[in-house]
Short mmCIF file of C-alpha atoms in Angstrom, two decimals:
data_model
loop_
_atom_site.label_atom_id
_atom_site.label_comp_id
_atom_site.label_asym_id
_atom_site.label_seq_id
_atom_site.Cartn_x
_atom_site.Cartn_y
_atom_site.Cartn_z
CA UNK A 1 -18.25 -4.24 16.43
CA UNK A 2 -15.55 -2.71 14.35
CA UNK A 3 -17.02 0.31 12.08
CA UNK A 4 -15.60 -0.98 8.37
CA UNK A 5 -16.79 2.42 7.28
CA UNK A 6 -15.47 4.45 9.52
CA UNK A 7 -13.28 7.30 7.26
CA UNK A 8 -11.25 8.02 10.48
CA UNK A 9 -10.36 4.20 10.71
CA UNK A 10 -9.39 3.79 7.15
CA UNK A 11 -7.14 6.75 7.51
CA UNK A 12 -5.64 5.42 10.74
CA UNK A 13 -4.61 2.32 9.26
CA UNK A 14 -2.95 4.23 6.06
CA UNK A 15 -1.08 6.51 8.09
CA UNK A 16 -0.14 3.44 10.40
CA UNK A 17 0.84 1.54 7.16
CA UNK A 18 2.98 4.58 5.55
CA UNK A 19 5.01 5.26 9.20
CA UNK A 20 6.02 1.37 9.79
CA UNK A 21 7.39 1.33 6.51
CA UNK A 22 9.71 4.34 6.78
CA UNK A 23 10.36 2.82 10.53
CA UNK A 24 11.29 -0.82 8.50
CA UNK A 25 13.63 1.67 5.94
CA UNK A 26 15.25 3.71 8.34
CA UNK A 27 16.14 0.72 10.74
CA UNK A 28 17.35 -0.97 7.63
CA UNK A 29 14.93 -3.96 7.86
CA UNK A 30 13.91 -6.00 4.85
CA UNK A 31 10.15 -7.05 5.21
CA UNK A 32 7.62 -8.33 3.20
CA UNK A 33 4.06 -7.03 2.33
CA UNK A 34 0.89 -8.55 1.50
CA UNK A 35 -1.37 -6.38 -0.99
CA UNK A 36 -4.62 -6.14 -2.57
CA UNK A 37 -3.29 -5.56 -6.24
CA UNK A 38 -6.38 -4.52 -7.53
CA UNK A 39 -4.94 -0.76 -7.41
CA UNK A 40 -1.58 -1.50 -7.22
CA UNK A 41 0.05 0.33 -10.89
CA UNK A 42 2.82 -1.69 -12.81
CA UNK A 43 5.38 0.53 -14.53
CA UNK A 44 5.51 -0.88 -17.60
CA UNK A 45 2.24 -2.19 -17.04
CA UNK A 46 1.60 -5.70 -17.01
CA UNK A 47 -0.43 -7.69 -19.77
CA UNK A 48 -3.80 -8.99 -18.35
CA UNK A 49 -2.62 -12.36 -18.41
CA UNK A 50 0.43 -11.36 -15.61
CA UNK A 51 -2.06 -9.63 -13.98
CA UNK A 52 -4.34 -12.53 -13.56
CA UNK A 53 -1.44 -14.71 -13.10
CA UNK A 54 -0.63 -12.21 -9.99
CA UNK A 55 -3.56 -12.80 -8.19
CA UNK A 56 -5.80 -10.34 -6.63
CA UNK A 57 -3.65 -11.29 -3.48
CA UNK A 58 0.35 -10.89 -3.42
CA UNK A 59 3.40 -11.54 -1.63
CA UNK A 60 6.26 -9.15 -1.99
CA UNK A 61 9.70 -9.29 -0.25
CA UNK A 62 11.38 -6.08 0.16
CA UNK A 63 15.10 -6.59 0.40
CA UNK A 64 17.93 -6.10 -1.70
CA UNK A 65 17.71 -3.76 -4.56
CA UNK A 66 13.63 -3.75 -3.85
CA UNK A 67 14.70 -2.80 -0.56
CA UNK A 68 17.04 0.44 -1.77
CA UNK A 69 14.51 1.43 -4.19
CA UNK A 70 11.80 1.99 -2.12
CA UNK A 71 10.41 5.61 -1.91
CA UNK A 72 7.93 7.10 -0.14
CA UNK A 73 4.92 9.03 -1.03
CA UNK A 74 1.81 10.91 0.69
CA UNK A 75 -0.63 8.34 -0.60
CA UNK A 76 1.46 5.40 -2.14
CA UNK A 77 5.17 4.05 -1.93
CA UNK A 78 7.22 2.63 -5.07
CA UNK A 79 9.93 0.14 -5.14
CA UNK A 80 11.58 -1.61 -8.52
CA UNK A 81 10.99 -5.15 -8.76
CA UNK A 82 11.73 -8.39 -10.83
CA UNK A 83 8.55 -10.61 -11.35
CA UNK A 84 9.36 -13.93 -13.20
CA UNK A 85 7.46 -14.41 -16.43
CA UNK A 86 5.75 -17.96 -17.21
CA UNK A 87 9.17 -18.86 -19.74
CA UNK A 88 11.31 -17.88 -16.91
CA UNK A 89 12.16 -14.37 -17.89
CA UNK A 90 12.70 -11.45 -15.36
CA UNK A 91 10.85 -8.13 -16.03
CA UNK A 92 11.70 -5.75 -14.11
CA UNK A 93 8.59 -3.02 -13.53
CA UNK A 94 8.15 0.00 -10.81
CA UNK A 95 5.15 -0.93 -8.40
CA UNK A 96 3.14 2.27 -7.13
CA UNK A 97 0.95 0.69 -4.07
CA UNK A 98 -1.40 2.73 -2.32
CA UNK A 99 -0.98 2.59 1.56
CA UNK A 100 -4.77 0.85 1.87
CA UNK A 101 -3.56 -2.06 -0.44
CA UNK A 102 -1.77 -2.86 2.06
CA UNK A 103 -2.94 -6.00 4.19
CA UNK A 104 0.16 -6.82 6.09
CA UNK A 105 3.54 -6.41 6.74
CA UNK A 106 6.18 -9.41 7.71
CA UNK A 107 9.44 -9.29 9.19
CA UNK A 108 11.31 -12.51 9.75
CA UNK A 109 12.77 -13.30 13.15
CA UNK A 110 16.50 -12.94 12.48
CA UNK A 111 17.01 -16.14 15.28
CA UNK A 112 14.56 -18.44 13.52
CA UNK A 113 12.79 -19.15 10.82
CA UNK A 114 9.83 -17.16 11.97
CA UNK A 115 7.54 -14.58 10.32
CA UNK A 116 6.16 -12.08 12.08
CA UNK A 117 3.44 -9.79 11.28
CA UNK A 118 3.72 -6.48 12.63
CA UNK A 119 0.97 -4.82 10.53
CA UNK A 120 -2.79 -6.16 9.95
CA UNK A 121 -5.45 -4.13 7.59
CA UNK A 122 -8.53 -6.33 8.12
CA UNK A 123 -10.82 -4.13 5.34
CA UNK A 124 -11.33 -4.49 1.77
CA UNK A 125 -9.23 -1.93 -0.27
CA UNK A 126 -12.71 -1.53 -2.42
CA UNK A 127 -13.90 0.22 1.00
CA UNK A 128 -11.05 2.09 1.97
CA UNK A 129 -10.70 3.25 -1.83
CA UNK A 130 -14.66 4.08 -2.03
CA UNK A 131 -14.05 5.71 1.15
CA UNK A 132 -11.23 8.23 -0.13
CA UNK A 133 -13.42 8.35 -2.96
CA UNK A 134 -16.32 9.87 -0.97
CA UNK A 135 -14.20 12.24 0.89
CA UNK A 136 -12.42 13.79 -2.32
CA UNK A 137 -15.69 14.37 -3.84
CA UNK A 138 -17.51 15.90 -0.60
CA UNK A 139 -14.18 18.21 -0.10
CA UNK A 140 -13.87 18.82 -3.48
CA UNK A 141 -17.89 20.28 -3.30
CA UNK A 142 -17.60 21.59 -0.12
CA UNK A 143 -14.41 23.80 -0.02
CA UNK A 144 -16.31 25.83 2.61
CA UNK A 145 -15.09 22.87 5.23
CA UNK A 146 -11.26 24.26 5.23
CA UNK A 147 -11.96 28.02 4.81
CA UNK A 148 -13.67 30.24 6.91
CA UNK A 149 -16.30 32.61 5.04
CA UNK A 150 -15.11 36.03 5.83
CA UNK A 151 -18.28 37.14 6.52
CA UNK A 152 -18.41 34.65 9.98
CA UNK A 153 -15.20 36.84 10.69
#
């Protein structure tokens, strides 16, 4: 039985999440990713009827300019985007999404019309993000677990 609390787990899968993209950029391979948007921040931010319209599950394909824009962080990666409004409008917004929003990553099979995922999270971002959570606050309390005291010197 898989351990959905496991902190070591959670941070596997991040970590896992965070390297195949940069492996997808720097082989130049468009890809798509399924996310938990819950945490995911628009830039402008979207009205709460988008949002709702969005879904607490989306789809987003990562090619053209999406593809060039995407940059890496320690905790989260950004990419510009175009979502189409309900009158048929583009907006164009920046999406920040954490590495545990991430549920999957797609390629498609360049012979056929295939998907294939290369890139499963099977937990709830509400547990991995309690779990970071957690550990910020005990490390945050607890400084005492990256420093030695001088006197144990």
């Amino acid at each position: 039985m898989i351990d959905s609390n496991s902190l070591k787990l959670h941070t596997t899968l991040q970590r896992h999440a965070k390297e195949m993209i940069a492996t997808l950029i720097e082989e130049d391979l468009h890809f798509s990713i399924v996310c938990d948007t819950t945490f995911i921040k628009f830039t402008p931010s979207l009205s709460a009827e988008m949002r709702e319209r969005l879904g607490k599950v989306a789809v987003f394909i990562l090619s053209g300019y999406s593809f060039q824009s995407l940059e890496l962080g320690e905790n989260h990666f950004e990419f510009e985007a175009g979502l189409v409004m309900k009158n048929g409008d583009d907006l164009g917004t920046i999406l920040e999404i954490p590495y545990s929003s991430v549920m999957q990553i797609v390629l498609q099979d360049e012979n056929d019309a295939q998907s294939v995922m290369i890139y499963c999270n099977p937990f709830e971002v509400a547990q991995n993000q309690e779990l970071e959570d957690s550990m910020i606050a005990i490390l945050s309390n607890n400084p005492h677990i990256f420093y030695k005291d001088k006197a144990e010197e």
